[in-house]
């Protein structure tokens, strides 16, 4: 089974900071653009949920076909977003926590 993942870091002002397409699925330009579109469309949902919950990890906030959008919102309202076809919520949460730690280290001198 081919796995698909698109990871993006979005600033509090909705500016993409980092983006990566990973996975073993066939790499196509139109697929990459579709993944970007799905993640950016989910930003409105994240904005609404961020003010109604204190949880940092927001799992499965949106779905498109067999792809799921999961989000981790930092205290500074930076959004770590992952578009994936996995069902491993614990693994995804661990991934977000590790990326968040690395992000803090990169931002702090």
JSON list of C-alpha atoms in Angstrom, two decimals:
[
{"chain": "A", "resi": 1, "resn": "UNK", "atom": "CA", "xyz": [0.00, 0.00, 0.00]},
{"chain": "A", "resi": 2, "resn": "UNK", "atom": "CA", "xyz": [1.35, 3.42, -0.97]},
{"chain": "A", "resi": 3, "resn": "UNK", "atom": "CA", "xyz": [1.58, 5.98, 1.79]},
{"chain": "A", "resi": 4, "resn": "UNK", "atom": "CA", "xyz": [1.10, 9.68, 1.30]},
{"chain": "A", "resi": 5, "resn": "UNK", "atom": "CA", "xyz": [2.05, 12.53, 3.57]},
{"chain": "A", "resi": 6, "resn": "UNK", "atom": "CA", "xyz": [2.36, 16.26, 3.14]},
{"chain": "A", "resi": 7, "resn": "UNK", "atom": "CA", "xyz": [3.71, 18.24, 6.09]},
{"chain": "A", "resi": 8, "resn": "UNK", "atom": "CA", "xyz": [3.53, 22.00, 6.36]},
{"chain": "A", "resi": 9, "resn": "UNK", "atom": "CA", "xyz": [4.34, 24.57, 9.05]},
{"chain": "A", "resi": 10, "resn": "UNK", "atom": "CA", "xyz": [2.14, 27.67, 8.90]},
{"chain": "A", "resi": 11, "resn": "UNK", "atom": "CA", "xyz": [2.81, 30.84, 10.89]},
{"chain": "A", "resi": 12, "resn": "UNK", "atom": "CA", "xyz": [0.18, 32.58, 12.99]},
{"chain": "A", "resi": 13, "resn": "UNK", "atom": "CA", "xyz": [-0.32, 34.96, 10.03]},
{"chain": "A", "resi": 14, "resn": "UNK", "atom": "CA", "xyz": [-1.13, 32.06, 7.64]},
{"chain": "A", "resi": 15, "resn": "UNK", "atom": "CA", "xyz": [2.26, 32.25, 5.91]},
{"chain": "A", "resi": 16, "resn": "UNK", "atom": "CA", "xyz": [3.81, 28.86, 5.02]},
{"chain": "A", "resi": 17, "resn": "UNK", "atom": "CA", "xyz": [7.19, 28.49, 6.73]},
{"chain": "A", "resi": 18, "resn": "UNK", "atom": "CA", "xyz": [8.09, 24.96, 5.64]},
{"chain": "A", "resi": 19, "resn": "UNK", "atom": "CA", "xyz": [6.59, 22.31, 3.39]},
{"chain": "A", "resi": 20, "resn": "UNK", "atom": "CA", "xyz": [7.56, 18.73, 2.58]},
{"chain": "A", "resi": 21, "resn": "UNK", "atom": "CA", "xyz": [5.97, 15.97, 0.49]},
{"chain": "A", "resi": 22, "resn": "UNK", "atom": "CA", "xyz": [6.93, 12.55, 1.78]},
{"chain": "A", "resi": 23, "resn": "UNK", "atom": "CA", "xyz": [5.77, 9.03, 1.15]},
{"chain": "A", "resi": 24, "resn": "UNK", "atom": "CA", "xyz": [6.04, 6.18, -1.27]},
{"chain": "A", "resi": 25, "resn": "UNK", "atom": "CA", "xyz": [3.11, 7.20, -3.47]},
{"chain": "A", "resi": 26, "resn": "UNK", "atom": "CA", "xyz": [3.80, 8.31, -7.02]},
{"chain": "A", "resi": 27, "resn": "UNK", "atom": "CA", "xyz": [5.09, 11.88, -7.02]},
{"chain": "A", "resi": 28, "resn": "UNK", "atom": "CA", "xyz": [3.07, 14.09, -9.37]},
{"chain": "A", "resi": 29, "resn": "UNK", "atom": "CA", "xyz": [2.98, 17.87, -9.59]},
{"chain": "A", "resi": 30, "resn": "UNK", "atom": "CA", "xyz": [-0.82, 18.01, -9.57]},
{"chain": "A", "resi": 31, "resn": "UNK", "atom": "CA", "xyz": [-0.96, 15.76, -6.49]},
{"chain": "A", "resi": 32, "resn": "UNK", "atom": "CA", "xyz": [1.41, 18.11, -4.64]},
{"chain": "A", "resi": 33, "resn": "UNK", "atom": "CA", "xyz": [-0.78, 21.08, -5.53]},
{"chain": "A", "resi": 34, "resn": "UNK", "atom": "CA", "xyz": [-3.90, 19.21, -4.43]},
{"chain": "A", "resi": 35, "resn": "UNK", "atom": "CA", "xyz": [-2.26, 18.41, -1.08]},
{"chain": "A", "resi": 36, "resn": "UNK", "atom": "CA", "xyz": [-1.37, 22.09, -0.59]},
{"chain": "A", "resi": 37, "resn": "UNK", "atom": "CA", "xyz": [-4.94, 23.08, -1.43]},
{"chain": "A", "resi": 38, "resn": "UNK", "atom": "CA", "xyz": [-6.43, 20.59, 1.05]},
{"chain": "A", "resi": 39, "resn": "UNK", "atom": "CA", "xyz": [-4.14, 21.78, 3.86]},
{"chain": "A", "resi": 40, "resn": "UNK", "atom": "CA", "xyz": [-4.76, 25.47, 3.20]},
{"chain": "A", "resi": 41, "resn": "UNK", "atom": "CA", "xyz": [-8.52, 24.86, 3.03]},
{"chain": "A", "resi": 42, "resn": "UNK", "atom": "CA", "xyz": [-8.30, 23.26, 6.48]},
{"chain": "A", "resi": 43, "resn": "UNK", "atom": "CA", "xyz": [-6.81, 26.44, 7.99]},
{"chain": "A", "resi": 44, "resn": "UNK", "atom": "CA", "xyz": [-10.30, 27.88, 8.57]},
{"chain": "A", "resi": 45, "resn": "UNK", "atom": "CA", "xyz": [-11.30, 24.78, 10.51]},
{"chain": "A", "resi": 46, "resn": "UNK", "atom": "CA", "xyz": [-8.11, 25.02, 12.57]},
{"chain": "A", "resi": 47, "resn": "UNK", "atom": "CA", "xyz": [-8.78, 28.69, 13.28]},
{"chain": "A", "resi": 48, "resn": "UNK", "atom": "CA", "xyz": [-12.24, 27.88, 14.63]},
{"chain": "A", "resi": 49, "resn": "UNK", "atom": "CA", "xyz": [-11.10, 24.87, 16.68]},
{"chain": "A", "resi": 50, "resn": "UNK", "atom": "CA", "xyz": [-8.07, 26.65, 18.16]},
{"chain": "A", "resi": 51, "resn": "UNK", "atom": "CA", "xyz": [-10.35, 29.03, 20.07]},
{"chain": "A", "resi": 52, "resn": "UNK", "atom": "CA", "xyz": [-12.74, 26.35, 21.32]},
{"chain": "A", "resi": 53, "resn": "UNK", "atom": "CA", "xyz": [-10.28, 23.79, 22.72]},
{"chain": "A", "resi": 54, "resn": "UNK", "atom": "CA", "xyz": [-7.17, 23.85, 24.86]},
{"chain": "A", "resi": 55, "resn": "UNK", "atom": "CA", "xyz": [-5.76, 20.74, 23.17]},
{"chain": "A", "resi": 56, "resn": "UNK", "atom": "CA", "xyz": [-2.65, 21.24, 21.08]},
{"chain": "A", "resi": 57, "resn": "UNK", "atom": "CA", "xyz": [-3.14, 18.09, 19.00]},
{"chain": "A", "resi": 58, "resn": "UNK", "atom": "CA", "xyz": [-6.23, 18.22, 16.81]},
{"chain": "A", "resi": 59, "resn": "UNK", "atom": "CA", "xyz": [-6.61, 14.84, 15.14]},
{"chain": "A", "resi": 60, "resn": "UNK", "atom": "CA", "xyz": [-8.64, 14.27, 11.97]},
{"chain": "A", "resi": 61, "resn": "UNK", "atom": "CA", "xyz": [-10.03, 17.79, 11.62]},
{"chain": "A", "resi": 62, "resn": "UNK", "atom": "CA", "xyz": [-10.79, 17.28, 7.92]},
{"chain": "A", "resi": 63, "resn": "UNK", "atom": "CA", "xyz": [-10.95, 14.47, 5.37]},
{"chain": "A", "resi": 64, "resn": "UNK", "atom": "CA", "xyz": [-10.58, 14.33, 1.60]},
{"chain": "A", "resi": 65, "resn": "UNK", "atom": "CA", "xyz": [-11.17, 10.92, 0.01]},
{"chain": "A", "resi": 66, "resn": "UNK", "atom": "CA", "xyz": [-8.81, 8.62, 1.95]},
{"chain": "A", "resi": 67, "resn": "UNK", "atom": "CA", "xyz": [-6.59, 11.47, 3.22]},
{"chain": "A", "resi": 68, "resn": "UNK", "atom": "CA", "xyz": [-6.86, 12.95, 6.72]},
{"chain": "A", "resi": 69, "resn": "UNK", "atom": "CA", "xyz": [-5.68, 16.34, 8.00]},
{"chain": "A", "resi": 70, "resn": "UNK", "atom": "CA", "xyz": [-4.18, 16.36, 11.50]},
{"chain": "A", "resi": 71, "resn": "UNK", "atom": "CA", "xyz": [-2.92, 19.53, 13.18]},
{"chain": "A", "resi": 72, "resn": "UNK", "atom": "CA", "xyz": [-0.77, 20.51, 16.14]},
{"chain": "A", "resi": 73, "resn": "UNK", "atom": "CA", "xyz": [-1.18, 24.12, 17.31]},
{"chain": "A", "resi": 74, "resn": "UNK", "atom": "CA", "xyz": [1.70, 25.61, 19.30]},
{"chain": "A", "resi": 75, "resn": "UNK", "atom": "CA", "xyz": [1.33, 28.15, 22.10]},
{"chain": "A", "resi": 76, "resn": "UNK", "atom": "CA", "xyz": [2.39, 30.87, 19.63]},
{"chain": "A", "resi": 77, "resn": "UNK", "atom": "CA", "xyz": [-0.39, 29.77, 17.24]},
{"chain": "A", "resi": 78, "resn": "UNK", "atom": "CA", "xyz": [1.99, 28.25, 14.70]},
{"chain": "A", "resi": 79, "resn": "UNK", "atom": "CA", "xyz": [0.22, 25.34, 13.02]},
{"chain": "A", "resi": 80, "resn": "UNK", "atom": "CA", "xyz": [2.00, 22.08, 12.22]},
{"chain": "A", "resi": 81, "resn": "UNK", "atom": "CA", "xyz": [-0.24, 20.37, 9.65]},
{"chain": "A", "resi": 82, "resn": "UNK", "atom": "CA", "xyz": [-0.02, 16.85, 8.27]},
{"chain": "A", "resi": 83, "resn": "UNK", "atom": "CA", "xyz": [-2.05, 15.40, 5.41]},
{"chain": "A", "resi": 84, "resn": "UNK", "atom": "CA", "xyz": [-1.80, 11.62, 5.63]},
{"chain": "A", "resi": 85, "resn": "UNK", "atom": "CA", "xyz": [-3.50, 8.32, 4.97]},
{"chain": "A", "resi": 86, "resn": "UNK", "atom": "CA", "xyz": [-2.40, 6.68, 8.22]},
{"chain": "A", "resi": 87, "resn": "UNK", "atom": "CA", "xyz": [-4.66, 5.70, 11.12]},
{"chain": "A", "resi": 88, "resn": "UNK", "atom": "CA", "xyz": [-1.92, 5.72, 13.77]},
{"chain": "A", "resi": 89, "resn": "UNK", "atom": "CA", "xyz": [-2.97, 8.65, 16.00]},
{"chain": "A", "resi": 90, "resn": "UNK", "atom": "CA", "xyz": [-0.33, 7.95, 18.66]},
{"chain": "A", "resi": 91, "resn": "UNK", "atom": "CA", "xyz": [2.46, 7.92, 16.08]},
{"chain": "A", "resi": 92, "resn": "UNK", "atom": "CA", "xyz": [1.23, 11.14, 14.51]},
{"chain": "A", "resi": 93, "resn": "UNK", "atom": "CA", "xyz": [0.98, 12.84, 17.91]},
{"chain": "A", "resi": 94, "resn": "UNK", "atom": "CA", "xyz": [4.56, 11.75, 18.72]},
{"chain": "A", "resi": 95, "resn": "UNK", "atom": "CA", "xyz": [5.72, 13.07, 15.33]},
{"chain": "A", "resi": 96, "resn": "UNK", "atom": "CA", "xyz": [4.13, 16.46, 16.04]},
{"chain": "A", "resi": 97, "resn": "UNK", "atom": "CA", "xyz": [5.67, 16.63, 19.53]},
{"chain": "A", "resi": 98, "resn": "UNK", "atom": "CA", "xyz": [9.14, 15.85, 18.17]},
{"chain": "A", "resi": 99, "resn": "UNK", "atom": "CA", "xyz": [8.79, 18.41, 15.36]},
{"chain": "A", "resi": 100, "resn": "UNK", "atom": "CA", "xyz": [7.56, 20.99, 17.88]},
{"chain": "A", "resi": 101, "resn": "UNK", "atom": "CA", "xyz": [10.63, 20.42, 20.05]},
{"chain": "A", "resi": 102, "resn": "UNK", "atom": "CA", "xyz": [12.91, 20.78, 17.01]},
{"chain": "A", "resi": 103, "resn": "UNK", "atom": "CA", "xyz": [11.03, 23.90, 15.91]},
{"chain": "A", "resi": 104, "resn": "UNK", "atom": "CA", "xyz": [11.56, 25.48, 19.34]},
{"chain": "A", "resi": 105, "resn": "UNK", "atom": "CA", "xyz": [15.28, 24.63, 19.22]},
{"chain": "A", "resi": 106, "resn": "UNK", "atom": "CA", "xyz": [15.59, 26.13, 15.73]},
{"chain": "A", "resi": 107, "resn": "UNK", "atom": "CA", "xyz": [13.78, 29.33, 16.74]},
{"chain": "A", "resi": 108, "resn": "UNK", "atom": "CA", "xyz": [15.71, 29.79, 20.00]},
{"chain": "A", "resi": 109, "resn": "UNK", "atom": "CA", "xyz": [19.39, 30.68, 19.77]}
]
